[in-house]
Coordinates of C-alpha atoms in Angstrom, one line a residue:
X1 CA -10.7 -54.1 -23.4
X2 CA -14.1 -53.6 -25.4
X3 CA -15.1 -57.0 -25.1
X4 CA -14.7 -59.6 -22.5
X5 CA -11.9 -62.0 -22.4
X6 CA -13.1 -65.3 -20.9
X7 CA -10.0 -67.0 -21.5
X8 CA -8.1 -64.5 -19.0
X9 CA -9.7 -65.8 -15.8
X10 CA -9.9 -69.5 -16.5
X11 CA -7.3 -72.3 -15.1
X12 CA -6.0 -69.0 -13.0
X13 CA -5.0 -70.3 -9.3
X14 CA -6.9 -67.3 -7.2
X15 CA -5.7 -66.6 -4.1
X16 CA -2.4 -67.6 -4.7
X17 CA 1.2 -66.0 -5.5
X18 CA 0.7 -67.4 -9.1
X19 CA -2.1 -65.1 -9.9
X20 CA -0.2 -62.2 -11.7
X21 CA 2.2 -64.5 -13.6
X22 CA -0.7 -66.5 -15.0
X23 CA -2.9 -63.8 -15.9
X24 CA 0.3 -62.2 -17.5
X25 CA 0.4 -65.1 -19.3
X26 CA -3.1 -65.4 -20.6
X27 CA -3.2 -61.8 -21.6
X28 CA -0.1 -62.0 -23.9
X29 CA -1.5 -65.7 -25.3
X30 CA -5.1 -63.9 -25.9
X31 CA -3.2 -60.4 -28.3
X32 CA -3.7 -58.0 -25.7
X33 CA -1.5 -55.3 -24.4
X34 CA -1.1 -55.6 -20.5
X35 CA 0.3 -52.8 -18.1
X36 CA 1.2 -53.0 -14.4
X37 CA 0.4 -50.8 -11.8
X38 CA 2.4 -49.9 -8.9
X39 CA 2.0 -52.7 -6.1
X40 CA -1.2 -52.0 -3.5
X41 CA -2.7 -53.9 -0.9
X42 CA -4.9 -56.9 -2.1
X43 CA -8.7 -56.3 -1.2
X44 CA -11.2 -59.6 -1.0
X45 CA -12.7 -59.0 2.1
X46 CA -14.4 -56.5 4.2
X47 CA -11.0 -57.0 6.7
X48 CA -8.6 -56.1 4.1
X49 CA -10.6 -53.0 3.9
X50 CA -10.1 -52.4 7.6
X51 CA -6.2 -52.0 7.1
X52 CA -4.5 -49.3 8.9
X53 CA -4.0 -47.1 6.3
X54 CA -6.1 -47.6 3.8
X55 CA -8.8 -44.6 5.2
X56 CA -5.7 -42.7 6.2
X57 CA -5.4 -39.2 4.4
X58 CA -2.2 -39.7 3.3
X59 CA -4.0 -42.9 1.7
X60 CA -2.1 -43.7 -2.0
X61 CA -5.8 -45.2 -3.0
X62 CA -8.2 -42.0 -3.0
X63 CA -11.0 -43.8 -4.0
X64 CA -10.2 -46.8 -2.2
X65 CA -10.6 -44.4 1.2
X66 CA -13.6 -42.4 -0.3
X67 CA -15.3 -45.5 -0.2
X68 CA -14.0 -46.8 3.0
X69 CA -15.2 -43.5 4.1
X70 CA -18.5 -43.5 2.7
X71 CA -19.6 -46.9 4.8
X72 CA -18.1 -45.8 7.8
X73 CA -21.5 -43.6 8.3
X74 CA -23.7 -46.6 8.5
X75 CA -21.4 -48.5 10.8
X76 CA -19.9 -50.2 8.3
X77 CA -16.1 -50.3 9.0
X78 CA -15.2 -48.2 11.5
X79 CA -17.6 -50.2 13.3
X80 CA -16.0 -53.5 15.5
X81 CA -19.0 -55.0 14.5
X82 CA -20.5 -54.3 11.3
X83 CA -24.2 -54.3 10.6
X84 CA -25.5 -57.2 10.0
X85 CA -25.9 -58.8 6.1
X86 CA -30.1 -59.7 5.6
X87 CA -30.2 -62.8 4.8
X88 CA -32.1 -64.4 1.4
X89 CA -35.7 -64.5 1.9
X90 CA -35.7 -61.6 4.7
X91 CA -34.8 -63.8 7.7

């Protein structure tokens, strides 16, 4: 796209099984060309990144497991428990 597209991610149920169809939808309705990808795990949180697999070097998603990877030296995910987030104002 070379400009943004408001009108893809409103009225779009996140989190839910409609997500594709809708945003499908939206695309189409707005002129633009849409194609998919083959299907791959769904990433929000830092647990979905802590799949089995998704570090593995067999990994489908290289970038995905560079970055895993790449955290993993500051005890970020191959840590049980991750470093702690600062909270605002430094407490």
């Amino acid at each position: 796209m070379k400009r943004f597209h408001p009108e893809l991610f409103a009225r779009i149920p996140w989190s839910t099984e409609e997500v594709l169809e809708r945003s499908l939808v939206r695309a189409a309705e707005a002129g633009l060309a849409t194609a998919l990808l083959p299907p791959w795990y769904d990433v929000d949180t830092v647990a979905d990144l802590r799949r089995p697999g998704l570090a593995a070097p067999e990994s489908r998603a290289p970038r995905t497991r560079e970055f895993i990877l790449g955290l993993g030296g500051r005890g970020g995910l191959t840590s049980p428990h991750p470093p702690r987030t600062p909270r605002a104002g430094g407490r």
